[in-house]
Amino acid sequence: MPRAYATQPYPPGLRMSLSCYLCKRDNSQHWQLRMMVPKALRPAIGRREFTRSLGVTDKKQAEALAYPILGQWKATIAAASTPSVAATLPESSTSYVPSSRELEEVAVTVGYEEAGRRVSDLIRSKARVSEDAYRALAPEFQRRHTNALRCFHAEDHTYWEAVARRAASSRGWCLPDDSLEFRSFVESLAKCGIELFASAQAKVEGRADDFRPSAYVRNAIERRGERLPKGEGLLEMFDKYRTQRLSEGRKKADTLNQDRKVIELLSDYVGENRSIDSLKKSELREWRNAVAALPSAYKKRAAYEGLSIQQAVEKAHQTNERGISLITVNKYLSAVSALYIWALREGYVNENPCTGLFYDADKRKNSRPPFSADQLNTILRSPLFVGFVGPKEEHKVGQCRADDWRYWLPLICLFTGARIGEVAQIRLSDVRFEDGEWYFLIANDDEAGLSTKNKQSRIAPMHSLLRSIGFLEFVDRQKRGANPQKDNPLFPDLVRNDRGQAGLPSRFWRDYLKRIGIKNGPDGFGSHSFRHGLADQLRQSGCFDNEVAVAIGHKQTSVTSGYGRTRQGSAMKLNQMIESAKFQGVDFSGLIANARVFEGDS
């Protein structure tokens, strides 16, 4: 049944430019609606941003759906802005967890500046009482300064814990006493208390002009003064960067969407109100170190749901979980650095604070090892290829057989060396015959939502072994069930995710290898091992690396590669190279027998 779309005009007084809220997901062709929640209302509303996938590709339909949703969001914000309504919100709506920078700045405000004004009032009052009353202040402030130091080193923060609770409550913060943020806030307040009494003593002794607070206090005050007007914070600046890079065609929408998540991670850590030119290298270094301690995909795990970066890092330490790889940390830094390189060019900043912060991590040390002949034989004799129990139990021996992507996709990777994502997007029309040779077209076509890593289409010859195990017959079976009026995918069961990618095969294959005993932890084995294996097979047959690169689709960076437009290698030439891969020691007899079974079933 077709979806009914709202067509009524937007409520009077709430009409707005939808371009500020609609974001096109280019790869999946779906529109998404997003609206930031004002910072002051986030504790009450319980989120920093409203988001919703509209599930449509047509812009007019997206706009029709967007208006009532935006109206609801606006009404929620308006209700939270009304004191009488906000006062009735449940306590659970207080869910905002401040960043470490925000905690430091508020600690300085409460424990140093506001307390300092009260101290100044006290000094003025005593000075008016008598000379003796004023003279007694200096030793009293010295005593309190010494006591503040003692309590700090003794980790006795009883007084400041009470102050922290009141400050958190008045700001609507979610700051449980046993949280890392609460302890950090209390410690920051204690540091400010030490500075407070040192400053007070200097003032009554006539040394106020010479007194210089600690770097901790100075930096917090300086950061607060470096905030820019609304629209020029980190996230707002990234959105300007995103718009320009898209219009220039320099980056894909999906890449920029992933980069924005990194900038959000940075913004959550340093404070949402920070301007792009206020961040120092030391802050980027601290963020990098915190990110390195985060477990992989921690936000998707129930145990880490709702935790800030600091809380997630502490939990990972407590459970002794491994942090993400340094190569992944460098990828995060690259996203931040790219923003700063653009901002430097545009004149928003004077330097890139990411310079020099990248880990000296060699990608080659995290390489994907090829499968050995013995490992390939283990794979080809495993349940998926000889008979399994059923869905989600492909690793258990049974009577079921898979004549779909689970079976054929890894075999195509084995014989072509193509990336698993490239194979997942192959269409029936991409299986072609030219100059007497069968091959795959690995297409890069933005309009069709097809992409390759080097943004270039190429051909991948079809090894005769792949044909001998019944692949062309599988293609015929797929064509019989396909709509002749459409450009049908080879694997129609594979549905793309929000990023326009088929992530299921990679996850499935990684888990399957673990279950049959091929993969053990982060050992590098996975679908990419087929690609590395074919590269080794070609080298063993006498191919040079530049020839291997053309065969498996590596980007060419030589001077010659920049001349002309004709693609390298005809189907015939590339087929000769692929056929030189002999797969010595690998037994394909079981696959050949399967071909007869599949053909009989059809």
Coordinates of C-alpha atoms in Angstrom, one line a residue:
M1 CA 0.0 0.0 0.0
P2 CA 1.5 3.4 -1.0
R3 CA 2.6 5.8 1.8
A4 CA 0.3 8.7 2.3
Y5 CA 2.2 12.0 2.4
A6 CA 1.2 15.1 4.2
T7 CA 0.4 17.9 1.8
Q8 CA -1.1 20.6 4.2
P9 CA 0.9 23.8 4.4
Y10 CA 3.3 24.3 7.3
P11 CA 1.6 25.9 10.4
P12 CA 1.7 29.8 10.3
G13 CA 4.7 31.3 12.0
L14 CA 6.8 28.1 11.8
R15 CA 7.8 28.1 8.2
M16 CA 11.5 27.6 7.7
S17 CA 14.2 26.8 5.2
L18 CA 14.2 23.0 4.9
S19 CA 17.7 23.1 3.5
C20 CA 18.9 23.7 7.0
Y21 CA 17.4 20.4 8.2
L22 CA 17.3 18.0 5.3
C23 CA 20.3 15.9 4.5
K24 CA 20.4 13.7 1.4
R25 CA 22.0 10.3 1.9
D26 CA 23.5 10.0 -1.5
N27 CA 24.5 6.4 -1.5
S28 CA 21.2 5.0 -0.2
Q29 CA 19.2 7.9 -1.9
H30 CA 17.3 8.5 1.3
W31 CA 16.6 11.8 3.0
Q32 CA 17.3 12.4 6.7
L33 CA 15.8 15.1 8.9
R34 CA 18.0 16.7 11.6
M35 CA 17.6 19.6 14.1
M36 CA 19.9 20.6 16.9
V37 CA 18.3 21.1 20.4
P38 CA 19.3 24.4 22.1
K39 CA 22.0 23.7 24.6
A40 CA 20.1 25.2 27.5
L41 CA 17.2 22.8 26.9
R42 CA 19.2 19.6 26.4
P43 CA 19.0 18.6 30.0
A44 CA 15.2 18.9 30.0
I45 CA 14.7 17.3 26.6
G46 CA 17.3 14.6 27.1
R47 CA 19.1 14.8 23.7
R48 CA 21.4 17.2 21.8
E49 CA 19.8 16.6 18.4
F50 CA 16.6 15.4 16.8
T51 CA 17.2 13.0 13.9
R52 CA 14.9 10.9 11.8
S53 CA 15.3 8.9 8.5
L54 CA 12.4 9.8 6.2
G55 CA 12.8 6.6 4.2
V56 CA 12.0 8.3 0.9
T57 CA 14.2 9.4 -2.1
D58 CA 12.0 12.0 -3.6
K59 CA 12.7 15.5 -2.3
K60 CA 9.1 16.7 -2.5
Q61 CA 7.9 13.7 -0.5
A62 CA 10.7 14.3 2.0
E63 CA 9.6 18.0 2.4
A64 CA 6.0 16.9 2.9
L65 CA 7.0 14.5 5.6
A66 CA 9.5 16.9 7.2
Y67 CA 7.1 19.8 8.0
P68 CA 4.9 18.0 10.6
I69 CA 7.9 16.3 12.2
L70 CA 9.7 19.7 12.5
G71 CA 6.4 21.1 14.0
Q72 CA 6.4 18.4 16.6
W73 CA 10.1 19.0 17.4
K74 CA 9.5 22.8 17.6
A75 CA 6.5 22.2 20.0
T76 CA 8.7 20.0 22.2
I77 CA 11.4 22.7 22.4
A78 CA 8.7 25.4 23.0
A79 CA 7.2 23.3 25.9
A80 CA 10.6 22.8 27.5
S81 CA 11.2 26.5 27.2
T82 CA 8.1 27.3 29.3
P83 CA 9.0 27.4 33.0
S84 CA 5.7 25.9 34.1
V85 CA 6.0 23.0 31.8
A86 CA 9.7 22.5 32.3
A87 CA 9.2 22.3 36.0
T88 CA 6.8 19.4 35.6
L89 CA 9.3 17.3 33.6
P90 CA 10.4 14.1 35.4
E91 CA 13.8 13.9 37.1
S92 CA 14.9 11.3 34.5
S93 CA 14.8 14.1 31.9
T94 CA 18.0 15.4 33.5
S95 CA 20.4 13.4 31.4
Y96 CA 23.0 15.9 30.2
V97 CA 26.6 14.8 30.9
P98 CA 29.1 17.7 30.6
S99 CA 32.4 17.3 28.9
S100 CA 35.7 17.4 30.8
R101 CA 36.4 21.0 29.5
E102 CA 33.0 22.1 30.6
L103 CA 33.6 20.7 34.1
E104 CA 36.9 22.5 34.4
E105 CA 35.4 25.8 33.3
V106 CA 32.5 25.6 35.7
A107 CA 34.9 24.6 38.5
V108 CA 36.9 27.7 37.9
T109 CA 33.7 29.8 37.8
V110 CA 32.3 28.3 41.0
G111 CA 35.4 27.5 43.0
Y112 CA 37.7 30.4 42.0
E113 CA 35.8 33.4 40.5
E114 CA 32.5 33.3 42.4
A115 CA 34.2 32.3 45.6
G116 CA 36.8 35.0 44.9
R117 CA 34.1 37.6 44.8
R118 CA 32.9 36.5 48.2
V119 CA 36.4 36.6 49.5
S120 CA 36.8 40.2 48.2
D121 CA 33.6 41.1 50.0
L122 CA 35.0 39.6 53.2
I123 CA 38.3 41.5 52.9
R124 CA 36.4 44.8 52.3
S125 CA 34.2 44.1 55.3
K126 CA 37.1 43.3 57.7
A127 CA 39.1 46.3 56.5
R128 CA 36.1 48.5 57.5
V129 CA 35.9 46.9 60.9
S130 CA 39.4 47.6 62.3
E131 CA 43.1 47.2 61.5
D132 CA 43.4 44.1 63.8
A133 CA 40.5 42.4 61.9
Y134 CA 42.1 43.1 58.6
R135 CA 45.6 42.0 59.8
A136 CA 44.1 38.7 61.0
L137 CA 43.1 37.8 57.5
A138 CA 46.6 37.1 56.2
P139 CA 47.4 34.2 58.6
E140 CA 43.9 32.9 58.3
F141 CA 44.1 32.7 54.5
Q142 CA 47.5 31.1 54.8
R143 CA 46.1 28.5 57.2
R144 CA 43.2 27.8 54.9
H145 CA 45.6 27.5 51.9
T146 CA 47.8 25.0 53.8
N147 CA 44.7 23.1 54.8
A148 CA 43.4 23.1 51.3
L149 CA 46.7 21.6 50.1
R150 CA 46.6 19.0 52.8
C151 CA 43.1 17.9 52.0
F152 CA 43.9 17.7 48.3
H153 CA 46.9 15.5 48.9
A154 CA 44.9 13.4 51.4
E155 CA 42.1 13.1 48.9
D156 CA 39.7 14.5 51.5
H157 CA 37.2 16.3 49.3
T158 CA 34.2 16.2 51.5
Y159 CA 33.5 20.0 51.4
W160 CA 33.9 20.2 47.6
E161 CA 31.7 17.1 47.0
A162 CA 28.8 19.1 48.5
V163 CA 29.6 22.1 46.3
A164 CA 29.8 19.8 43.3
R165 CA 26.4 18.3 43.9
R166 CA 24.8 21.8 44.3
A167 CA 26.5 23.0 41.1
A168 CA 25.4 19.9 39.1
S169 CA 21.8 20.1 40.3
S170 CA 21.4 23.8 39.5
R171 CA 22.7 23.1 35.9
G172 CA 20.6 20.1 35.3
W173 CA 23.6 17.8 34.9
C174 CA 23.5 14.0 35.2
L175 CA 26.5 13.6 37.5
P176 CA 26.2 10.5 39.9
D177 CA 28.6 10.5 42.8
D178 CA 30.3 7.3 41.5
S179 CA 30.9 8.7 38.0
L180 CA 34.3 9.6 36.6
E181 CA 32.9 13.1 35.8
F182 CA 31.8 13.8 39.4
R183 CA 35.2 12.8 40.7
S184 CA 36.9 15.0 38.1
F185 CA 34.6 17.9 38.9
V186 CA 35.3 17.6 42.7
E187 CA 39.1 17.4 42.1
S188 CA 38.9 20.5 39.8
L189 CA 37.0 22.4 42.5
A190 CA 39.6 21.4 45.1
K191 CA 42.3 22.8 42.8
C192 CA 40.5 26.0 42.5
G193 CA 40.1 26.2 46.3
I194 CA 43.9 26.1 46.6
E195 CA 44.2 28.9 44.1
L196 CA 41.5 30.9 45.8
F197 CA 43.2 31.1 49.2
A198 CA 46.6 31.7 47.6
S199 CA 45.0 34.7 45.7
A200 CA 43.3 35.9 48.9
Q201 CA 46.5 35.9 50.9
A202 CA 48.3 37.8 48.1
K203 CA 45.6 40.4 48.0
V204 CA 45.6 41.2 51.8
E205 CA 49.5 41.3 51.7
G206 CA 49.5 43.8 48.9
R207 CA 50.8 41.4 46.3
A208 CA 47.6 41.2 44.2
D209 CA 49.3 42.6 41.0
D210 CA 52.1 40.1 41.2
F211 CA 49.9 37.1 41.8
R212 CA 49.4 34.8 38.8
P213 CA 47.0 31.9 39.1
S214 CA 48.1 28.4 38.0
A215 CA 48.0 27.4 34.3
Y216 CA 45.0 25.2 35.1
V217 CA 42.9 28.3 36.1
R218 CA 44.3 30.5 33.3
N219 CA 43.7 28.0 30.6
A220 CA 40.1 27.4 31.7
I221 CA 39.4 31.2 31.7
E222 CA 41.2 31.6 28.4
R223 CA 39.1 28.8 26.7
R224 CA 35.9 30.4 27.9
G225 CA 36.9 33.7 26.4
E226 CA 37.7 32.0 23.1
R227 CA 34.1 31.0 22.3
L228 CA 32.8 32.4 19.1
P229 CA 29.3 33.6 18.3
K230 CA 26.6 31.0 17.5
G231 CA 27.2 29.4 14.1
E232 CA 31.0 29.3 14.4
G233 CA 31.5 26.4 16.7
L234 CA 33.2 23.1 15.8
L235 CA 30.1 21.4 14.4
E236 CA 28.8 24.5 12.6
M237 CA 32.2 24.9 11.0
F238 CA 32.3 21.3 9.9
D239 CA 28.9 21.7 8.2
K240 CA 30.4 24.7 6.2
Y241 CA 33.3 22.5 5.3
R242 CA 31.0 19.6 4.3
T243 CA 28.9 21.8 2.1
Q244 CA 32.0 23.2 0.3
R245 CA 33.7 19.8 -0.2
L246 CA 30.5 18.3 -1.6
S247 CA 30.0 21.2 -4.1
E248 CA 33.7 20.8 -5.1
G249 CA 33.2 17.1 -5.6
R250 CA 36.3 16.5 -3.4
K251 CA 34.6 14.1 -0.9
K252 CA 31.7 11.7 -0.9
A253 CA 28.7 12.3 1.3
D254 CA 29.2 9.1 3.2
T255 CA 32.8 9.9 3.9
L256 CA 31.8 13.3 5.2
N257 CA 29.0 11.8 7.3
Q258 CA 31.5 9.5 9.0
D259 CA 33.9 12.4 9.5
R260 CA 31.1 14.4 11.2
K261 CA 30.8 11.6 13.8
V262 CA 34.4 12.1 14.6
I263 CA 34.0 15.9 15.0
E264 CA 31.0 15.2 17.2
L265 CA 33.2 12.9 19.3
L266 CA 35.7 15.7 19.6
S267 CA 33.1 18.3 20.4
D268 CA 31.6 16.2 23.1
Y269 CA 35.0 15.9 24.7
V270 CA 36.2 19.5 24.6
G271 CA 32.8 21.2 24.9
E272 CA 30.2 22.0 22.4
N273 CA 30.7 25.8 22.6
R274 CA 34.3 25.7 21.5
S275 CA 35.4 27.5 18.4
I276 CA 37.6 25.8 15.9
D277 CA 40.5 28.2 16.5
S278 CA 40.4 27.8 20.3
L279 CA 41.6 24.2 20.5
K280 CA 45.3 23.7 21.4
K281 CA 47.5 20.8 20.5
S282 CA 47.5 19.6 24.1
E283 CA 43.7 19.3 24.0
L284 CA 43.9 17.3 20.7
R285 CA 46.6 15.1 22.2
E286 CA 44.4 14.4 25.3
W287 CA 41.4 13.6 23.1
R288 CA 43.5 11.3 20.9
N289 CA 44.7 9.4 23.9
A290 CA 41.2 9.0 25.2
V291 CA 40.0 7.8 21.8
A292 CA 42.8 5.3 21.7
A293 CA 41.5 3.7 24.9
L294 CA 37.9 3.3 23.7
P295 CA 36.8 -0.2 22.7
S296 CA 35.9 -0.8 19.1
A297 CA 32.3 0.2 18.3
Y298 CA 31.6 1.0 21.9
K299 CA 28.5 3.2 21.2
K300 CA 26.7 0.2 19.7
R301 CA 27.2 -1.9 22.8
A302 CA 24.6 -2.0 25.5
A303 CA 27.1 -1.9 28.3
Y304 CA 28.4 1.5 27.1
E305 CA 25.0 3.0 26.2
G306 CA 24.7 6.6 27.2
L307 CA 28.3 6.8 28.6
S308 CA 30.5 9.8 27.9
I309 CA 34.0 9.3 26.5
Q310 CA 35.5 9.6 29.9
Q311 CA 33.0 7.1 31.4
A312 CA 33.6 4.7 28.5
V313 CA 37.4 4.9 28.9
E314 CA 37.1 4.2 32.6
K315 CA 34.8 1.3 32.0
A316 CA 37.2 -0.1 29.4
H317 CA 40.0 0.1 32.0
Q318 CA 37.9 -1.6 34.6
T319 CA 37.1 -4.5 32.3
N320 CA 40.5 -4.6 30.8
E321 CA 39.1 -4.2 27.2
R322 CA 41.4 -3.6 24.3
G323 CA 41.3 -0.1 22.8
I324 CA 40.9 0.6 19.0
S325 CA 44.0 0.2 16.9
L326 CA 46.4 3.1 16.5
I327 CA 45.7 3.0 12.7
T328 CA 42.0 3.7 13.5
V329 CA 43.0 6.5 15.9
N330 CA 45.0 8.0 13.0
K331 CA 42.0 7.8 10.8
Y332 CA 40.0 9.8 13.4
L333 CA 42.8 12.3 13.5
S334 CA 42.8 12.5 9.7
A335 CA 39.2 13.6 9.8
V336 CA 39.9 16.4 12.2
S337 CA 43.1 17.4 10.4
A338 CA 41.3 17.6 7.1
L339 CA 38.9 20.1 8.7
Y340 CA 41.8 22.2 10.0
I341 CA 43.6 22.1 6.6
W342 CA 40.5 23.5 5.0
A343 CA 40.0 26.0 7.8
L344 CA 43.6 27.1 7.5
R345 CA 43.1 27.7 3.7
E346 CA 39.9 29.6 4.3
G347 CA 41.5 31.8 7.0
Y348 CA 39.5 30.6 10.0
V349 CA 42.6 29.3 11.9
N350 CA 46.4 30.0 11.9
E351 CA 47.6 26.5 12.4
N352 CA 46.7 22.9 12.3
P353 CA 46.9 21.5 15.9
C354 CA 46.8 17.9 14.6
T355 CA 50.3 18.3 13.0
G356 CA 52.7 15.9 14.7
L357 CA 50.1 14.1 16.7
F358 CA 49.7 11.1 14.4
Y359 CA 50.9 7.8 15.8
D360 CA 53.8 6.2 14.0
A361 CA 51.7 3.2 13.1
D362 CA 52.7 1.2 10.0
K363 CA 49.6 -0.1 8.1
R364 CA 51.8 -3.0 6.8
K365 CA 52.1 -4.3 10.4
N366 CA 48.3 -4.7 10.4
S367 CA 48.2 -6.4 7.1
R368 CA 45.6 -9.0 6.1
P369 CA 47.5 -12.3 5.7
P370 CA 46.5 -14.5 2.8
F371 CA 44.9 -17.9 3.4
S372 CA 47.2 -20.9 3.0
A373 CA 46.3 -23.8 0.9
D374 CA 45.4 -25.8 4.0
Q375 CA 43.2 -23.0 5.3
L376 CA 41.4 -22.8 1.9
N377 CA 40.8 -26.5 2.0
T378 CA 39.4 -26.2 5.5
I379 CA 37.1 -23.4 4.3
L380 CA 35.9 -25.3 1.2
R381 CA 35.2 -28.4 3.3
S382 CA 33.3 -26.5 6.0
P383 CA 29.5 -26.8 6.4
L384 CA 28.7 -23.7 4.3
F385 CA 30.2 -25.4 1.2
V386 CA 29.1 -29.1 1.9
G387 CA 25.8 -28.7 3.8
F388 CA 24.7 -26.9 7.0
V389 CA 21.9 -26.9 9.5
G390 CA 20.1 -23.7 8.4
P391 CA 20.1 -19.9 8.7
K392 CA 22.4 -18.5 11.4
E393 CA 23.9 -22.1 11.8
E394 CA 25.9 -22.2 8.6
H395 CA 28.9 -23.4 10.6
K396 CA 27.1 -26.6 11.7
V397 CA 27.0 -29.7 9.5
G398 CA 23.5 -30.4 8.0
Q399 CA 21.5 -30.9 4.8
C400 CA 20.9 -27.3 3.7
R401 CA 22.8 -25.7 0.9
A402 CA 23.1 -22.0 0.1
D403 CA 22.8 -21.0 -3.6
D404 CA 23.1 -17.4 -2.8
W405 CA 25.6 -14.7 -1.7
R406 CA 26.7 -16.7 1.3
Y407 CA 28.1 -19.3 -1.0
W408 CA 29.1 -17.4 -4.2
L409 CA 30.4 -14.1 -2.8
P410 CA 33.5 -15.5 -1.1
L411 CA 34.2 -17.6 -4.1
I412 CA 34.1 -14.6 -6.4
C413 CA 36.5 -12.8 -4.0
L414 CA 38.8 -15.9 -4.1
F415 CA 39.1 -16.0 -7.9
T416 CA 39.0 -12.3 -8.7
G417 CA 40.8 -10.7 -5.8
A418 CA 38.0 -8.1 -5.7
R419 CA 37.0 -6.4 -2.4
I420 CA 33.9 -7.9 -0.8
G421 CA 32.0 -4.6 -1.0
E422 CA 32.7 -4.4 -4.7
V423 CA 31.4 -7.9 -5.3
A424 CA 28.3 -7.3 -3.2
Q425 CA 27.2 -4.5 -5.5
I426 CA 27.7 -6.4 -8.8
R427 CA 24.6 -6.4 -11.0
L428 CA 23.5 -9.1 -13.4
S429 CA 24.4 -6.8 -16.3
D430 CA 28.0 -6.6 -14.9
V431 CA 28.6 -10.2 -15.7
R432 CA 29.9 -9.8 -19.3
F433 CA 31.5 -11.6 -22.3
E434 CA 34.0 -9.8 -24.5
D435 CA 36.8 -10.9 -26.9
G436 CA 35.9 -14.5 -26.1
E437 CA 36.4 -13.9 -22.3
W438 CA 34.0 -13.7 -19.4
Y439 CA 34.6 -11.0 -16.8
F440 CA 32.9 -8.8 -14.2
L441 CA 32.5 -5.0 -14.5
I442 CA 33.4 -3.6 -11.1
A443 CA 31.6 -0.3 -11.5
N444 CA 32.0 3.1 -9.9
D445 CA 28.8 5.0 -10.7
D446 CA 27.6 7.6 -8.2
E447 CA 24.1 7.9 -9.8
A448 CA 23.6 4.1 -9.4
G449 CA 25.1 4.1 -5.9
L450 CA 28.0 2.0 -7.0
S451 CA 31.5 2.8 -5.7
T452 CA 35.1 1.5 -5.7
K453 CA 37.9 2.5 -3.4
N454 CA 39.9 4.3 -6.1
K455 CA 36.7 5.8 -7.7
Q456 CA 37.3 4.1 -11.0
S457 CA 35.5 1.3 -12.8
R458 CA 37.5 -1.7 -13.9
I459 CA 37.1 -5.2 -15.2
A460 CA 37.8 -8.3 -13.2
P461 CA 38.4 -11.5 -15.4
M462 CA 36.5 -14.6 -14.5
H463 CA 38.8 -17.5 -13.7
S464 CA 38.0 -20.8 -15.5
L465 CA 37.8 -22.5 -12.1
L466 CA 34.9 -20.2 -11.2
R467 CA 33.1 -21.2 -14.3
S468 CA 33.8 -24.9 -13.7
I469 CA 32.1 -24.8 -10.3
G470 CA 28.8 -23.5 -11.9
F471 CA 28.9 -19.8 -11.5
L472 CA 27.5 -18.9 -15.0
E473 CA 24.6 -21.4 -14.3
F474 CA 24.0 -19.5 -11.0
V475 CA 23.8 -16.3 -13.0
D476 CA 21.2 -17.9 -15.3
R477 CA 19.2 -19.0 -12.3
Q478 CA 19.3 -15.4 -10.9
K479 CA 18.2 -14.0 -14.3
R480 CA 15.2 -16.3 -14.4
G481 CA 13.8 -14.8 -11.2
A482 CA 14.7 -11.2 -12.1
N483 CA 12.6 -8.3 -13.4
P484 CA 13.7 -7.8 -17.0
Q485 CA 12.8 -4.1 -16.8
K486 CA 15.3 -3.4 -14.1
D487 CA 19.0 -3.4 -13.6
N488 CA 18.9 -6.3 -11.1
P489 CA 21.6 -7.0 -8.5
L490 CA 23.4 -10.3 -8.7
F491 CA 22.6 -10.8 -5.0
P492 CA 19.1 -9.3 -4.4
D493 CA 19.0 -10.5 -0.8
L494 CA 21.8 -8.0 0.2
V495 CA 20.2 -4.8 1.4
R496 CA 22.4 -1.7 1.8
N497 CA 22.7 0.0 5.1
D498 CA 22.3 3.7 5.9
R499 CA 25.7 4.4 4.4
G500 CA 24.8 2.8 1.1
Q501 CA 27.0 -0.2 1.8
A502 CA 26.4 -3.9 2.1
G503 CA 28.0 -4.5 5.5
L504 CA 26.4 -7.9 6.1
P505 CA 28.7 -10.0 4.0
S506 CA 31.8 -8.8 5.7
R507 CA 30.4 -9.3 9.2
F508 CA 29.0 -12.7 8.2
W509 CA 32.3 -13.9 6.8
R510 CA 34.3 -12.7 9.7
D511 CA 32.0 -14.5 12.2
Y512 CA 32.0 -17.6 10.0
L513 CA 35.8 -17.8 10.0
K514 CA 35.8 -17.6 13.8
R515 CA 33.2 -20.4 14.1
I516 CA 35.1 -22.8 11.9
G517 CA 38.4 -22.1 13.6
I518 CA 40.2 -20.2 10.9
K519 CA 40.1 -16.8 12.6
N520 CA 41.3 -16.1 16.1
G521 CA 40.8 -12.6 17.5
P522 CA 42.4 -9.6 15.6
D523 CA 44.7 -11.8 13.5
G524 CA 43.9 -10.1 10.3
F525 CA 42.1 -13.0 8.5
G526 CA 38.9 -12.0 6.7
S527 CA 37.5 -11.4 3.3
H528 CA 40.5 -9.3 2.4
S529 CA 42.7 -12.4 2.8
F530 CA 41.3 -13.7 -0.6
R531 CA 42.5 -10.5 -2.2
H532 CA 46.0 -10.9 -0.7
G533 CA 46.0 -14.5 -1.7
L534 CA 45.3 -13.8 -5.3
A535 CA 48.1 -11.2 -5.3
D536 CA 50.5 -13.9 -4.1
Q537 CA 49.2 -16.4 -6.7
L538 CA 49.9 -13.9 -9.5
R539 CA 53.4 -13.1 -8.1
Q540 CA 54.2 -16.9 -8.0
S541 CA 53.2 -17.1 -11.7
G542 CA 55.7 -14.5 -12.6
C543 CA 53.6 -11.3 -12.7
F544 CA 55.2 -8.1 -11.6
D545 CA 53.6 -5.9 -8.9
N546 CA 52.5 -3.3 -11.3
E547 CA 50.7 -6.0 -13.2
V548 CA 49.2 -7.4 -10.0
A549 CA 48.0 -3.9 -9.2
V550 CA 46.1 -3.6 -12.5
A551 CA 44.6 -7.1 -12.0
I552 CA 43.2 -6.5 -8.5
G553 CA 42.3 -2.9 -8.9
H554 CA 44.9 -0.9 -7.0
K555 CA 45.1 2.8 -7.8
Q556 CA 47.9 3.6 -10.2
T557 CA 50.0 6.6 -9.2
S558 CA 52.8 6.5 -11.9
V559 CA 53.3 9.4 -14.4
T560 CA 52.2 7.1 -17.2
S561 CA 48.9 6.3 -15.5
G562 CA 48.0 10.0 -15.8
Y563 CA 48.3 9.9 -19.6
G564 CA 45.2 9.2 -21.8
R565 CA 41.8 7.8 -20.7
T566 CA 41.8 4.2 -21.9
R567 CA 41.7 1.7 -19.1
Q568 CA 44.7 -0.6 -18.6
G569 CA 44.4 -4.2 -19.8
S570 CA 41.9 -5.7 -22.1
A571 CA 39.7 -8.6 -21.0
M572 CA 41.9 -11.0 -22.9
K573 CA 45.2 -9.7 -21.4
L574 CA 43.8 -9.6 -17.9
N575 CA 42.3 -13.1 -18.3
Q576 CA 45.7 -14.5 -19.2
M577 CA 47.1 -13.1 -16.0
I578 CA 44.2 -14.4 -13.8
E579 CA 44.5 -17.9 -15.4
S580 CA 48.1 -18.0 -14.4
A581 CA 46.9 -18.4 -10.8
K582 CA 46.9 -22.2 -10.3
F583 CA 45.9 -22.5 -6.6
Q584 CA 48.3 -25.4 -6.0
G585 CA 47.2 -27.7 -3.2
V586 CA 43.7 -26.5 -3.1
D587 CA 40.9 -29.1 -3.7
F588 CA 37.9 -27.7 -5.6
S589 CA 36.3 -31.1 -6.3
G590 CA 33.6 -30.6 -3.7
L591 CA 32.6 -27.3 -5.4
I592 CA 32.4 -29.0 -8.8
A593 CA 30.1 -31.6 -7.3
N594 CA 28.0 -28.9 -5.8
A595 CA 27.5 -27.4 -9.3
R596 CA 25.7 -30.6 -10.4
V597 CA 23.5 -30.5 -7.2
F598 CA 22.5 -26.9 -7.8
E599 CA 21.7 -27.5 -11.4
G600 CA 19.6 -30.5 -10.5
D601 CA 17.7 -28.5 -7.9
S602 CA 16.8 -25.8 -10.4

